[in-house]
């Protein structure tokens, strides 16, 4: 594995891109606040064709990147400020609505308390059966009305909860945007760890199968050295796409580190996971990567893949460790292959 | 408009200063200059997030390198969590939990009310025309006991609902805080440009409806760039805070004082005539001029701060942009008149020549 297993980002590369981005910002006399820096950083690194095109168009139109244009591009390509305001208003409305519903509940039961107090008084001073029956009828009637009101309130509360879930989801999406890798457009490690935790919880509770796959580009540093960063980046992007397509709807893919991709395969048994990994390996092997300028091939690109099945008692850490062990074994045995573990003991089968 | 260029430049200067500081920190700590970590150290350099600065200072006191894992954690804890979307998400989660609690509460209350009704009816079914007075007494006693017990339940429910109500009003406060934060300039604590943009539209709508006079003050700190250049950005920040404080002391609650740009401020004066606005402008000019800037560490005097102020009054039917432009033009005029003065527009001469100059 290219020694960058722990650290996700390359210091020197980031520094070069950052300095270039800052130079652009100076040239455009655009205040380098974090949002504008992020915009120009992504543009300089060439991560997003659409973003770069938009930046160049804007510069061409005005001779520089105006603050107004920058704000628009940030909203479009980074995270939108607009939906935040909408979520804020939505939440505010929901909080007010729920507050009102609780008010009504308080009123309803306050009223019931009055009826109960009256009934108690009535029972104390009651002198005949008919009077007693009347008191009973009154208080039971009051109780029934409150039950009716309660049902209505519960319905409204559940409706509010549903609306809040929607708002929460959009807020989560907004928040998660900061952990999306701009090159591959995949979520990063932080998001991945969170999702793995959820997936394991689900597998544990519903007793459904769960597999984890970690794929590592073999000898990736070599491409950067031999052909330069852009080739390396293009390869990463292409492999990321292949991984996403292979996994499809079966689970979540993430860029786990510099040259590693991880996939959580829900409701997937080991056999299916192995087939998926094997198919992915073959696809990457057969893909031809060529330099755009010369049309010459940059050589073979291969993946080593580790696959592990979730076992009862597994935590995210133990599952990841086991998968990484399989991955390391695959590397040791010559790369360009898949290794898996069916249980907490590693299998060496081929 | 000359002023606009100057305003942007100062924002640019300060931002560039912070950006360069951030990149210097990243270099020193060998942390990659990806946008997220740039933002982290930009915030650290700006010094407005006290908790972040305390945490980073502690970390830096120990090591001379910052691992990406540590940087990521700092970002998550002090920057991402501070963002409105994170705070709003937290409110959403709490609200969801509160709703669940109340729904459950109501369900159990409903169940016990139903059970109570049933038992009461069961007992009272024993009543009839032939019931003896002894039997009646016994039955009444049973009914009373059941009723008292139900009343206790119901009372407890009311208390738990009241508790929920309290939690919800806490959430309302949280949301309000997020809204206020998004409208507040972090350095000076006064409303920010976003709030101003909203405010000017609100004020114009109101003036259109009520016909009351509406005035706008555009205020600019004289030679602000020089302060920054001569004494550094920290002093520049101090000047901004001082001016904001002085203005705030002279402005009524219903008027909107806002930080319009780098060293430019604006005040929206509702229900105020041009004459009244000019008087207030002069009052503010004097108040700020009366303050001497002293460097805390050395006690040396850094001179006085003066303001140039433009005053314009709303013309029925005009847009916010038009009003701002005219106030800006007056501000520009004040600068041309030698600074440290106010210039109110006049309806008598179309070129707006009249103004009052301080001695």
XYZ file of C-alpha atoms in Angstrom:
709
model
C 0.000 0.000 0.000
C 1.255 3.514 -0.732
C 2.288 4.547 2.791
C -0.550 7.064 3.040
C -2.960 4.772 4.844
C -3.389 6.941 7.913
C -3.287 10.432 6.427
C -5.876 11.267 3.847
C -4.418 14.287 2.061
C -1.008 14.929 0.591
C 0.668 17.920 2.199
C 2.846 19.071 -0.688
C 0.156 18.770 -3.307
C -2.363 20.649 -1.169
C 0.176 23.373 -0.515
C 0.881 23.845 -4.221
C -2.810 24.002 -5.044
C -3.496 26.345 -2.144
C -0.793 28.796 -3.151
C -2.045 28.807 -6.715
C -5.602 29.405 -5.500
C -4.429 32.311 -3.373
C -2.615 33.794 -6.368
C -5.845 33.674 -8.362
C -7.703 35.326 -5.524
C -5.131 38.129 -5.407
C -5.295 38.545 -9.170
C -9.090 38.818 -9.070
C -8.970 41.056 -5.994
C -11.426 38.639 -4.425
C -11.355 38.467 -0.648
C -9.926 35.034 0.265
C -12.485 34.054 2.876
C -12.902 30.288 3.378
C -15.737 29.953 0.870
C -13.913 31.752 -1.934
C -10.748 29.855 -1.085
C -12.647 26.568 -1.365
C -14.083 27.643 -4.705
C -10.710 28.565 -6.189
C -9.004 25.566 -4.598
C -11.397 23.180 -6.294
C -11.043 25.120 -9.539
C -7.231 25.037 -9.400
C -7.134 21.347 -8.582
C -9.385 20.758 -11.567
C -11.671 18.543 -9.544
C -14.896 19.709 -11.049
C -15.098 20.438 -14.769
C -18.401 22.205 -14.464
C -17.117 24.398 -11.648
C -13.951 25.310 -13.566
C -15.937 26.128 -16.684
C -18.258 28.344 -14.699
C -15.348 30.150 -13.046
C -13.626 30.751 -16.382
C -16.868 31.977 -17.945
C -17.414 34.434 -15.106
C -13.818 35.682 -15.309
C -14.115 36.086 -19.048
C -17.317 38.071 -18.700
C -16.045 40.565 -16.136
C -12.288 40.424 -16.434
C -12.139 39.095 -12.887
C -14.225 37.028 -10.494
C -16.564 39.522 -8.877
C -17.822 38.962 -5.323
C -21.333 38.559 -6.705
C -20.249 35.881 -9.161
C -18.188 34.151 -6.488
C -21.170 34.068 -4.136
C -23.335 32.579 -6.874
C -20.771 29.921 -7.750
C -20.252 29.022 -4.103
C -23.984 28.519 -3.698
C -24.090 26.415 -6.803
C -21.040 24.216 -6.292
C -20.223 24.263 -2.599
C -23.111 24.407 -0.208
C -26.205 26.483 -0.806
C -26.997 29.204 1.690
C -30.576 29.352 0.518
C -31.770 25.997 1.745
C -30.424 26.811 5.171
C -32.817 29.725 5.513
C -35.666 27.495 4.356
C -34.774 24.809 6.897
C -34.521 27.454 9.583
C -37.963 28.839 8.824
C -39.409 25.359 8.548
C -38.043 24.338 11.918
C -39.217 27.543 13.514
C -42.704 26.893 12.212
C -42.660 23.316 13.484
C -41.442 24.320 16.932
C -44.268 26.839 17.191
C -46.801 24.278 16.002
C -45.661 21.672 18.511
C -45.700 24.257 21.274
C -49.310 25.026 20.459
C -50.245 21.353 20.458
C -48.702 20.886 23.893
C -50.671 23.950 25.038
C -53.878 22.322 23.869
C -52.968 19.085 25.627
C -52.345 21.017 28.832
C -55.697 22.733 28.461
C -57.514 19.483 27.803
C -56.122 17.795 30.880
C -56.482 20.928 32.919
C -60.145 20.801 32.069
C -60.299 17.141 33.008
C -58.761 17.928 36.366
C -61.532 20.418 37.043
C -64.134 17.801 36.150
C -62.445 15.264 38.398
C -62.344 17.731 41.308
C -66.034 18.505 40.832
C -66.878 14.822 40.674
C -64.942 14.113 43.867
C -66.814 16.913 45.633
C -70.029 15.552 44.233
C -69.352 12.068 45.541
C -68.583 13.418 49.007
C -71.901 15.275 49.270
C -73.977 12.853 47.291
C -77.153 11.582 48.945
C -78.877 9.365 46.404
C -78.189 6.835 43.675
C -79.544 8.954 40.821
C -77.321 11.880 41.727
C -74.358 9.533 41.920
C -75.137 8.162 38.466
C -75.336 11.699 37.091
C -71.953 12.589 38.493
C -70.484 9.448 36.979
C -72.021 10.216 33.600
C -70.666 13.763 33.683
C -67.110 12.831 34.530
C -67.008 9.896 32.109
C -68.311 12.226 29.407
C -65.564 14.714 30.193
C -63.034 11.887 30.035
C -64.267 10.751 26.638
C -64.022 14.247 25.227
C -60.428 14.469 26.444
C -59.616 11.098 24.897
C -61.025 12.357 21.604
C -58.952 15.524 21.805
C -55.856 13.507 22.727
C -56.204 11.318 19.660
C -56.467 14.391 17.486
C -53.394 15.943 19.091
C -51.381 12.755 18.682
C -52.214 12.722 14.990
C -51.077 16.309 14.598
C -47.921 15.661 16.589
C -47.000 12.700 14.411
C -47.550 14.837 11.354
C -45.194 17.458 12.757
C -42.642 14.788 13.521
C -42.784 13.632 9.935
C -42.207 17.179 8.690
C -39.317 17.609 11.098
C -37.707 14.416 9.836
C -37.765 15.928 6.357
C -36.114 19.088 7.626
C -33.548 17.112 9.570
C -32.647 15.178 6.461
C -32.051 18.329 4.457
C -29.957 19.752 7.282
C -27.942 16.567 7.525
C -27.318 16.760 3.798
C -26.168 20.360 4.203
C -23.870 19.432 7.035
C -22.509 16.355 5.312
C -21.552 18.309 2.245
C -18.424 19.399 4.015
C -17.166 15.833 4.054
C -17.606 15.129 0.376
C -14.328 14.574 -1.452
C -14.317 17.086 -4.304
C -12.296 14.904 -6.645
C -14.307 11.727 -6.557
C -17.514 13.269 -5.196
C -17.630 10.437 -2.687
C -18.140 10.883 1.033
C -14.978 10.853 3.121
C -13.938 8.809 6.099
C -15.903 10.690 8.736
C -19.181 10.164 6.957
C -18.233 6.591 6.225
C -17.490 5.775 9.847
C -20.864 7.174 10.837
C -22.682 5.158 8.190
C -20.851 1.971 9.109
C -21.920 2.421 12.694
C -25.551 2.722 11.598
C -25.307 -0.248 9.253
C -23.863 -2.470 11.986
C -26.602 -1.402 14.377
C -29.174 -2.324 11.793
C -27.560 -5.691 11.017
C -27.436 -6.465 14.720
C -31.034 -5.518 15.368
C -32.676 -7.140 12.381
C -30.203 -10.013 12.053
C -29.528 -9.315 8.387
C -26.192 -9.956 6.661
C -23.679 -7.167 6.181
C -20.353 -7.132 4.384
C -17.536 -4.620 4.198
C -15.235 -4.191 1.211
C -12.073 -2.119 1.056
C -10.308 -1.699 -2.270
C -6.825 -0.254 -2.600
C -5.155 0.925 -5.792
C -1.969 -1.056 -6.227
C 1.254 0.949 -6.198
C -0.646 4.176 -6.771
C 2.251 6.472 -5.895
C 3.965 5.166 -9.007
C 1.409 6.809 -11.341
C 1.864 10.161 -9.719
C 5.647 9.854 -9.945
C 5.730 8.532 -13.498
C 2.906 10.465 -15.106
C 2.095 13.366 -12.837
C -0.704 14.285 -10.498
C -3.434 14.815 -13.061
C -3.124 11.307 -14.396
C -3.221 10.043 -10.836
C -6.325 12.095 -10.127
C -8.047 10.933 -13.285
C -7.356 7.328 -12.421
C -8.763 7.864 -8.943
C -11.878 9.446 -10.352
C -12.383 6.663 -12.883
C -11.907 3.936 -10.283
C -14.253 5.761 -7.917
C -16.904 5.698 -10.633
C -16.359 2.005 -11.244
C -16.648 1.219 -7.550
C -19.860 3.234 -7.269
C -21.374 1.511 -10.285
C -20.379 -1.932 -9.061
C -21.880 -1.369 -5.640
C -24.969 0.315 -7.040
C -27.882 0.346 -4.637
C -26.407 -2.311 -2.435
C -24.740 0.108 -0.096
C -22.646 3.186 0.530
C -19.267 3.903 -1.057
C -16.657 6.254 0.359
C -13.185 7.456 -0.417
C -11.650 6.009 2.696
C -8.176 7.448 2.232
C -5.758 8.639 -0.463
C -6.038 5.597 -2.666
C -8.575 3.466 -0.845
C -12.269 3.025 -1.378
C -14.601 1.410 1.116
C -18.076 0.039 0.539
C -20.704 -1.003 3.060
C -22.771 -3.778 1.488
C -26.058 -4.096 3.329
C -28.195 -7.237 3.222
C -25.314 -8.863 1.376
C -23.829 -12.211 2.239
C -20.171 -12.964 1.843
C -20.549 -14.911 -1.408
C -22.320 -12.030 -3.129
C -19.788 -9.561 -1.737
C -16.908 -11.652 -3.041
C -18.525 -11.850 -6.478
C -18.943 -8.097 -6.482
C -15.330 -7.521 -5.464
C -14.053 -9.954 -8.062
C -16.112 -8.323 -10.800
C -14.823 -4.908 -9.783
C -11.230 -6.129 -9.808
C -11.678 -7.501 -13.323
C -13.289 -4.305 -14.581
C -10.469 -2.115 -13.318
C -7.878 -4.508 -14.741
C -9.436 -4.461 -18.170
C -9.837 -0.680 -18.301
C -7.302 1.112 -20.463
C -6.014 4.398 -19.138
C -4.339 6.561 -21.777
C -2.676 9.946 -21.717
C -4.940 12.361 -23.540
C -2.024 14.152 -25.167
C -0.240 11.133 -26.661
C -2.840 8.412 -26.669
C -0.273 6.156 -25.015
C -1.348 3.802 -22.268
C -0.207 4.513 -18.729
C -0.023 0.845 -17.963
C -2.073 -1.536 -15.901
C -4.183 -0.277 -13.038
C -5.085 -2.923 -10.502
C -6.919 -3.197 -7.209
C -6.283 -5.293 -4.156
C -9.493 -5.916 -2.281
C -10.349 -7.127 1.188
C -13.868 -8.368 2.013
C -15.244 -9.341 5.411
C -18.592 -10.467 6.718
C -20.074 -8.819 9.776
C -20.102 -11.256 12.689
C -22.081 -10.931 15.919
C -19.996 -9.031 18.402
C -18.263 -6.960 15.734
C -17.792 -3.260 16.283
C -16.956 -0.924 13.389
C -13.286 -1.079 14.449
C -13.074 -4.881 14.518
C -14.872 -5.212 11.197
C -12.610 -2.637 9.547
C -9.509 -4.269 11.062
C -10.486 -7.664 9.736
C -11.167 -6.247 6.290
C -7.833 -4.445 6.315
C -6.099 -7.691 7.269
C -7.619 -9.340 4.212
C -6.489 -6.413 2.109
C -2.950 -6.678 3.430
C -2.930 -10.396 2.684
C -4.062 -9.675 -0.885
C -1.151 -7.271 -1.283
C 1.310 -9.718 0.198
C 0.203 -12.495 -2.112
C 0.943 -10.418 -5.193
C -1.742 -7.743 -5.515
C -4.545 -7.591 -8.074
C -6.668 -10.036 -6.120
C -9.488 -10.413 -3.607
C -9.119 -11.877 -0.122
C -11.955 -12.458 2.342
C -12.833 -13.497 5.842
C -15.971 -15.438 6.589
C -15.519 -15.406 10.301
C -13.321 -13.749 12.830
C -10.539 -16.046 11.659
C -9.093 -15.039 8.312
C -9.566 -17.453 5.453
C -6.835 -17.843 2.853
C -8.970 -19.498 0.189
C -8.513 -18.512 -3.395
C -18.835 54.970 -6.861
C -15.468 55.634 -5.297
C -16.591 54.508 -1.868
C -17.539 51.043 -2.999
C -14.065 50.320 -4.287
C -12.514 51.454 -1.063
C -14.936 49.397 0.993
C -14.087 46.224 -0.853
C -10.412 46.853 -0.630
C -10.483 46.985 3.118
C -12.434 43.807 3.391
C -9.915 42.339 0.992
C -6.969 43.512 3.058
C -8.193 42.059 6.297
C -9.301 38.811 4.685
C -5.997 38.441 2.852
C -4.184 39.049 6.126
C -6.137 36.258 7.811
C -5.688 33.977 4.799
C -1.944 34.431 4.873
C -1.869 33.765 8.601
C -3.881 30.602 8.055
C -1.546 29.321 5.353
C 1.437 30.140 7.554
C -0.010 28.054 10.380
C -0.696 25.207 7.984
C 2.890 25.361 6.758
C 4.298 25.414 10.264
C 2.199 22.440 11.321
C 2.590 20.551 8.051
C -1.154 20.333 7.725
C -2.506 20.096 4.154
C -4.028 23.351 2.896
C -7.305 21.770 1.850
C -10.312 24.105 2.204
C -11.501 22.581 5.475
C -8.194 23.074 7.313
C -7.752 26.487 5.719
C -11.106 27.418 7.226
C -10.015 26.034 10.586
C -6.931 28.225 10.831
C -8.638 31.196 9.237
C -11.121 31.060 12.099
C -8.222 30.642 14.528
C -6.472 33.692 13.078
C -9.663 35.768 13.250
C -9.839 34.978 16.957
C -13.604 35.257 17.226
C -14.215 31.649 18.248
C -12.832 31.589 21.771
C -13.317 27.872 22.333
C -11.525 27.033 19.096
C -8.589 29.234 19.968
C -8.303 27.756 23.456
C -8.272 24.221 22.054
C -5.735 24.972 19.318
C -3.491 26.867 21.743
C -3.467 23.880 24.077
C -2.638 21.536 21.236
C 0.125 23.765 19.898
C 1.699 24.197 23.305
C 2.530 20.494 23.273
C 3.489 19.395 19.786
C 4.914 21.143 16.801
C 2.913 19.116 14.307
C -0.797 18.589 13.926
C -1.977 15.268 12.550
C -4.819 15.296 10.069
C -6.913 13.278 12.495
C -6.473 15.968 15.142
C -7.175 18.725 12.612
C -10.303 16.934 11.444
C -11.500 16.589 15.019
C -10.859 20.278 15.741
C -12.803 21.187 12.637
C -15.701 18.940 13.586
C -15.890 20.108 17.180
C -15.317 23.835 16.900
C -16.056 24.874 13.345
C -18.620 22.471 11.906
C -20.582 22.232 15.156
C -20.675 26.021 15.305
C -22.289 26.317 11.904
C -25.984 27.057 11.735
C -26.794 23.821 9.893
C -25.301 21.782 12.713
C -27.151 23.754 15.368
C -30.403 23.536 13.464
C -29.944 19.813 13.008
C -29.478 19.473 16.761
C -32.703 21.406 17.333
C -34.467 19.129 14.881
C -33.253 16.044 16.740
C -34.296 17.407 20.142
C -37.667 18.435 18.817
C -38.226 14.975 17.362
C -37.368 13.414 20.708
C -39.687 15.800 22.541
C -42.541 14.950 20.224
C -41.975 11.248 20.827
C -42.106 11.835 24.572
C -45.319 13.832 24.364
C -47.019 11.333 22.055
C -46.206 8.535 24.493
C -47.381 10.630 27.415
C -50.667 11.379 25.740
C -51.138 7.723 24.851
C -50.730 6.546 28.425
C -52.913 9.386 29.698
C -55.569 8.459 27.185
C -55.351 4.810 28.227
C -55.700 5.540 31.913
C -58.575 7.951 31.286
C -60.346 5.223 29.340
C -59.693 2.653 32.062
C -60.954 5.115 34.661
C -64.172 5.711 32.725
C -64.771 2.010 32.378
C -64.199 1.217 36.039
C -66.454 4.076 37.092
C -69.246 2.806 34.924
C -68.746 -0.725 36.167
C -69.069 0.410 39.763
C -72.004 2.707 39.125
C -73.826 -0.122 37.342
C -74.385 -1.487 40.816
C -76.532 1.530 41.564
C -80.268 1.163 41.229
C -83.550 2.239 42.762
C -83.201 -0.520 45.338
C -79.743 0.502 46.558
C -79.630 0.830 50.330
C -77.964 3.814 51.924
C -75.165 1.585 53.243
C -74.555 0.188 49.782
C -74.623 3.716 48.396
C -72.015 4.853 50.892
C -69.716 1.982 49.940
C -70.146 2.607 46.239
C -69.568 6.322 46.663
C -66.401 5.578 48.574
C -65.119 3.391 45.731
C -66.022 6.019 43.169
C -64.306 8.712 45.187
C -61.114 6.697 45.582
C -60.951 5.968 41.856
C -61.610 9.604 41.038
C -58.885 10.821 43.383
C -56.383 8.408 41.875
C -57.238 9.542 38.365
C -56.851 13.143 39.477
C -53.334 12.353 40.717
C -52.457 10.777 37.364
C -53.853 13.691 35.508
C -52.011 16.155 37.688
C -48.739 14.342 37.077
C -49.431 14.432 33.360
C -49.987 18.173 33.495
C -46.608 18.588 35.153
C -44.841 16.493 32.552
C -46.523 18.449 29.792
C -45.350 21.638 31.450
C -41.819 20.208 31.414
C -42.144 19.485 27.702
C -43.348 23.003 27.183
C -40.219 24.272 28.907
C -37.962 22.124 26.696
C -39.731 23.379 23.619
C -39.335 26.992 24.588
C -35.613 26.265 25.063
C -35.586 25.033 21.485
C -37.372 28.169 20.381
C -34.652 30.185 22.085
C -31.996 28.129 20.305
C -33.537 28.836 16.937
C -33.817 32.493 17.739
C -30.152 32.524 18.692
C -29.183 30.938 15.383
C -31.219 33.541 13.570
C -29.664 36.388 15.555
C -26.167 35.019 14.965
C -26.778 34.920 11.238
C -27.749 38.574 11.424
C -24.912 39.762 13.638
C -21.445 40.961 12.719
C -19.151 38.829 14.879
C -16.531 41.507 15.439
C -18.655 44.453 16.545
C -21.774 42.635 17.729
C -24.063 44.931 15.772
C -26.361 43.808 12.934
C -24.569 42.738 9.761
C -25.046 43.635 6.108
C -27.562 40.851 5.620
C -29.765 42.300 8.352
C -29.348 45.759 6.869
C -30.465 44.590 3.428
C -33.607 43.125 4.989
C -34.091 46.158 7.203
C -33.947 48.752 4.448
C -36.616 46.930 2.468
C -38.795 46.602 5.562
C -38.368 50.299 6.372
C -39.235 51.368 2.842
C -42.376 49.225 2.837
C -43.408 50.785 6.109
C -42.697 54.317 4.865
C -44.744 53.623 1.739
C -47.696 52.567 3.868
C -47.558 55.116 6.679
C -46.108 58.023 4.728
C -43.798 58.737 7.667
C -40.363 60.196 6.820
C -37.471 57.770 6.507
C -33.786 58.676 6.576
C -30.563 56.823 5.866
C -27.122 57.611 7.249
C -24.046 56.208 5.521
C -20.992 56.437 7.755
C -17.362 55.853 6.923
C -14.316 55.909 9.215
C -11.768 58.441 7.920
C -8.290 57.130 7.024
C -9.145 53.655 8.268
C -6.625 52.045 5.964
C -3.924 54.138 7.600
C -4.821 52.760 11.031
C -4.408 49.250 9.751
C -1.198 50.022 7.927
C 0.363 52.002 10.782
C -0.771 49.984 13.760
C -1.829 46.578 12.451
C -5.077 44.789 11.935
C -5.716 44.141 15.593
C -5.792 47.882 16.219
C -7.996 48.294 13.164
C -10.411 45.815 14.705
C -10.314 47.796 17.938
C -11.223 50.975 16.075
C -14.209 49.276 14.462
C -15.434 48.028 17.825
C -15.011 51.425 19.432
C -16.887 53.238 16.677
C -19.699 50.670 16.725
C -20.038 51.054 20.490
C -20.122 54.846 20.304
C -22.760 54.814 17.601
C -24.857 52.228 19.398
C -24.969 54.484 22.458
C -26.480 57.266 20.371
C -29.023 55.271 18.427
C -32.583 54.519 19.579
C -33.932 50.970 19.782
C -36.216 51.307 16.782
C -33.447 52.590 14.505
C -31.265 50.033 12.753
C -27.513 50.445 13.088
C -25.566 48.004 10.935
C -22.081 47.270 9.714
C -22.458 47.851 6.016
C -18.986 46.865 4.866
C -15.320 46.882 5.878
C -15.213 50.245 7.635
C -18.596 51.518 6.563
C -21.703 51.636 8.711
C -25.312 52.545 8.043
C -28.201 53.717 10.181
C -31.818 53.462 9.126
C -33.905 56.112 10.888
C -37.630 55.512 10.761
C -40.061 58.335 11.481
C -37.255 60.849 11.306
C -37.055 64.030 9.275
C -33.979 65.007 7.319
C -33.306 67.717 9.864
C -33.565 65.268 12.760
C -31.296 62.825 10.953
C -28.704 65.530 10.325
C -28.756 66.450 14.014
C -28.203 62.820 15.007
C -25.413 62.496 12.452
C -23.635 65.498 13.943
C -24.164 64.054 17.436
C -22.535 60.804 16.411
C -19.678 62.544 14.647
C -18.884 64.485 17.822
C -19.261 61.451 20.074
C -16.725 59.447 18.089
C -14.357 62.380 17.659
C -14.412 62.818 21.410
C -12.851 59.409 21.960
C -9.120 59.092 22.013
C -7.589 55.832 20.874
C -4.997 54.533 23.317
C -2.854 51.455 22.856
C -3.534 49.365 25.958
C -0.101 47.792 26.200
C 1.951 50.962 25.998
C -0.548 53.676 26.908
C 0.482 55.652 23.837
C -2.151 57.724 22.134
C -2.935 56.671 18.591
C -4.921 59.801 17.818
C -8.555 60.440 17.259
C -11.043 58.719 15.048
C -13.186 60.823 12.759
C -16.191 59.950 10.655
C -17.604 61.193 7.389
C -21.390 60.890 7.200
C -23.864 61.185 4.348
C -27.554 61.807 5.126
C -30.408 61.222 2.698
C -34.175 61.026 3.027
C -36.459 58.551 1.318
C -38.341 59.799 -1.730
C -41.726 58.111 -2.128
C -41.572 55.380 -4.752
C -37.802 55.060 -4.965
C -35.982 51.773 -4.573
C -33.663 50.837 -1.734
C -30.753 50.934 -4.159
C -31.596 54.507 -5.143
C -31.800 55.676 -1.530
C -28.484 54.017 -0.685
C -26.859 55.540 -3.752
C -27.972 59.021 -2.760
C -26.782 58.623 0.825
C -23.489 57.311 -0.539
C -23.212 60.347 -2.797
C -23.623 62.593 0.246
C -20.951 60.568 2.057
C -18.633 61.062 -0.889
C -19.419 64.764 -0.731
C -18.499 64.847 2.965
C -15.134 63.285 2.129
C -14.550 65.880 -0.540
C -15.388 68.635 1.915
C -12.393 67.526 3.970
C -13.734 64.595 6.021
C -14.792 64.677 9.696
C -18.107 66.225 8.723
C -21.645 65.400 7.759
C -23.369 66.164 4.511
C -27.132 66.052 4.246
C -28.785 66.307 0.875
C -30.873 69.351 0.195
C -33.998 69.579 -1.912
C -33.325 73.243 -2.698
C -30.314 72.781 -4.929
C -30.441 69.766 -7.274
C -26.706 69.269 -6.984
C -27.076 68.881 -3.195
C -24.522 71.438 -2.131
C -25.562 72.315 1.416
C -23.942 70.598 4.326
C -22.682 71.471 7.757
C -19.047 71.457 8.542
C -17.480 70.983 11.925
C -15.083 73.647 13.148
